[in-house]
Amino acid sequence: MLNIILMGPPGAGKGTQAVKIEQEFSLPHISTGDMFRAEMASGSELGKTVKEIINRGDLVPDELTCEIVKARLSQPDCANGYMLDGFPRTLPQAEALEKMGKEINRPVTMVINVSCPDEELKRRITGRRVCPKCGASYHIIDMRPKKEGVCDLCGSELIQRKDDNLASFDTRLSNYYKSTAPLIAFYKERGLLFDFDGTIGSENVKNEIFALLRGK
Ligand code: ADP
Ligand code: ZN
């Protein structure tokens, strides 16, 4: 069973790989960041609660985050596998996931950890532009859209995420090292961790991940 977690610092390329994996292996792509952004866009109570936290680059409280993940993982489409992107991000979240995995009989079977040096992360995040409609991601220097400011895939106007500025990036990166990086040891201990180098080009990263997933 492919019950996967995608892990890595902001800008490592998790989202890019998630889209490729989703298409190839037909796994539901569960991105807590996307779920929160959808709540923010709809103006729901949850969206209002998390907006400030997210824009400054901080983490949404564990309890709130675990609740939305449990509801999502319990959906019927996750019975034959799932892919978590951006969750868990803290030790309490990883423990909660382990517990809910047992309860709903959908335990994590593999953790894909993509790494990348800080300087490169900063360059990628501050130059990133995203499509608010379809989620496609671009870069002002190394992944330009065909027409400036416009999504190749759906024609929408590209935006810069509110948390893709230098100050929020610094907060996200330090939260990553403080809260998320310890999960590497957590999953290594459980024999679930697989490491990938996020700097070898997204096609190469994809090929390595696909090889691992096909072997399972
Ligand atoms: P990135 O990986 O590029 O930093 P995401 O789109 O995964 O961005 O998440 C954006 C923001 O949403 C995070 O900076 C955080 O504020 C919030 N968020 C997403 N997932 C979680 C989580 N598991 N726990 C707490 N906050 C989260
Ligand atoms: Zn688009």
Short mmCIF file of C-alpha atoms in Angstrom, two decimals, residues 41-130:
data_model
loop_
_atom_site.label_atom_id
_atom_site.label_comp_id
_atom_site.label_asym_id
_atom_site.label_seq_id
_atom_site.Cartn_x
_atom_site.Cartn_y
_atom_site.Cartn_z
CA ALA A 41 -9.92 32.05 -0.28
CA SER A 42 -13.46 31.02 0.68
CA GLY A 43 -13.41 33.33 3.70
CA SER A 44 -14.56 30.56 6.08
CA GLU A 45 -14.12 30.85 9.85
CA LEU A 46 -11.18 28.44 9.69
CA GLY A 47 -9.70 30.52 6.87
CA LYS A 48 -9.97 33.70 8.93
CA THR A 49 -8.36 31.98 11.91
CA VAL A 50 -5.31 30.78 10.00
CA LYS A 51 -4.74 33.71 7.62
CA GLU A 52 -2.40 35.83 9.75
CA ILE A 53 -0.47 32.81 10.99
CA ILE A 54 0.16 31.53 7.49
CA ASN A 55 1.04 34.88 5.92
CA ARG A 56 3.76 35.50 8.47
CA GLY A 57 5.14 31.99 7.94
CA ASP A 58 4.21 30.45 11.27
CA LEU A 59 2.65 27.05 11.86
CA VAL A 60 -1.06 26.55 12.34
CA PRO A 61 -1.77 24.96 15.77
CA ASP A 62 -1.40 21.17 15.83
CA GLU A 63 -4.91 20.43 17.01
CA LEU A 64 -6.54 22.33 14.17
CA THR A 65 -4.24 20.81 11.57
CA CYS A 66 -4.65 17.24 12.84
CA GLU A 67 -8.41 17.60 12.79
CA ILE A 68 -8.61 18.50 9.10
CA VAL A 69 -6.14 15.75 8.18
CA LYS A 70 -8.03 13.07 10.07
CA ALA A 71 -11.29 14.06 8.37
CA ARG A 72 -9.58 13.96 4.98
CA LEU A 73 -7.73 10.64 5.50
CA SER A 74 -10.99 9.03 6.58
CA GLN A 75 -12.58 9.70 3.18
CA PRO A 76 -13.21 6.64 0.99
CA ASP A 77 -10.74 7.75 -1.71
CA CYS A 78 -7.83 7.23 0.73
CA ALA A 79 -8.60 3.54 1.22
CA ASN A 80 -6.20 2.50 -1.56
CA GLY A 81 -3.38 4.83 -0.70
CA TYR A 82 -2.74 8.52 -0.12
CA MET A 83 0.00 11.12 -0.31
CA LEU A 84 0.45 13.69 2.43
CA ASP A 85 2.26 16.90 1.43
CA GLY A 86 3.20 19.31 4.21
CA PHE A 87 1.90 17.12 7.04
CA PRO A 88 3.13 16.17 9.58
CA ARG A 89 5.31 19.18 10.35
CA THR A 90 5.79 18.72 14.10
CA LEU A 91 6.42 15.81 16.44
CA PRO A 92 2.93 16.01 18.00
CA GLN A 93 1.47 15.87 14.47
CA ALA A 94 3.58 12.81 13.63
CA GLU A 95 2.40 11.11 16.83
CA ALA A 96 -1.22 12.01 16.10
CA LEU A 97 -0.85 10.65 12.58
CA GLU A 98 0.56 7.39 13.89
CA LYS A 99 -2.41 7.08 16.22
CA MET A 100 -5.05 7.94 13.58
CA GLY A 101 -3.33 5.65 11.07
CA LYS A 102 -3.93 2.75 13.43
CA GLU A 103 -7.49 3.81 14.25
CA ILE A 104 -8.59 4.03 10.63
CA ASN A 105 -6.28 1.22 9.52
CA ARG A 106 -4.37 3.44 7.10
CA PRO A 107 -0.85 3.64 8.52
CA VAL A 108 2.00 5.48 6.77
CA THR A 109 4.13 3.06 4.74
CA MET A 110 6.81 5.36 3.34
CA VAL A 111 8.34 8.79 3.92
CA ILE A 112 9.96 10.59 0.99
CA ASN A 113 12.38 13.21 2.26
CA VAL A 114 13.62 15.78 -0.28
CA SER A 115 16.57 17.90 0.80
CA CYS A 116 18.01 21.16 -0.53
CA PRO A 117 20.55 23.72 0.78
CA ASP A 118 19.22 26.91 2.44
CA GLU A 119 20.58 29.38 -0.14
CA GLU A 120 18.90 27.51 -2.98
CA LEU A 121 15.63 27.31 -1.03
CA LYS A 122 15.68 31.06 -0.52
CA ARG A 123 16.33 31.69 -4.22
CA ARG A 124 13.51 29.38 -5.26
CA ILE A 125 10.91 30.70 -2.83
CA THR A 126 11.52 34.41 -3.35
CA GLY A 127 11.38 33.96 -7.16
CA ARG A 128 8.36 31.68 -7.13
CA ARG A 129 5.09 32.61 -8.82
CA VAL A 130 2.03 30.40 -8.57
#
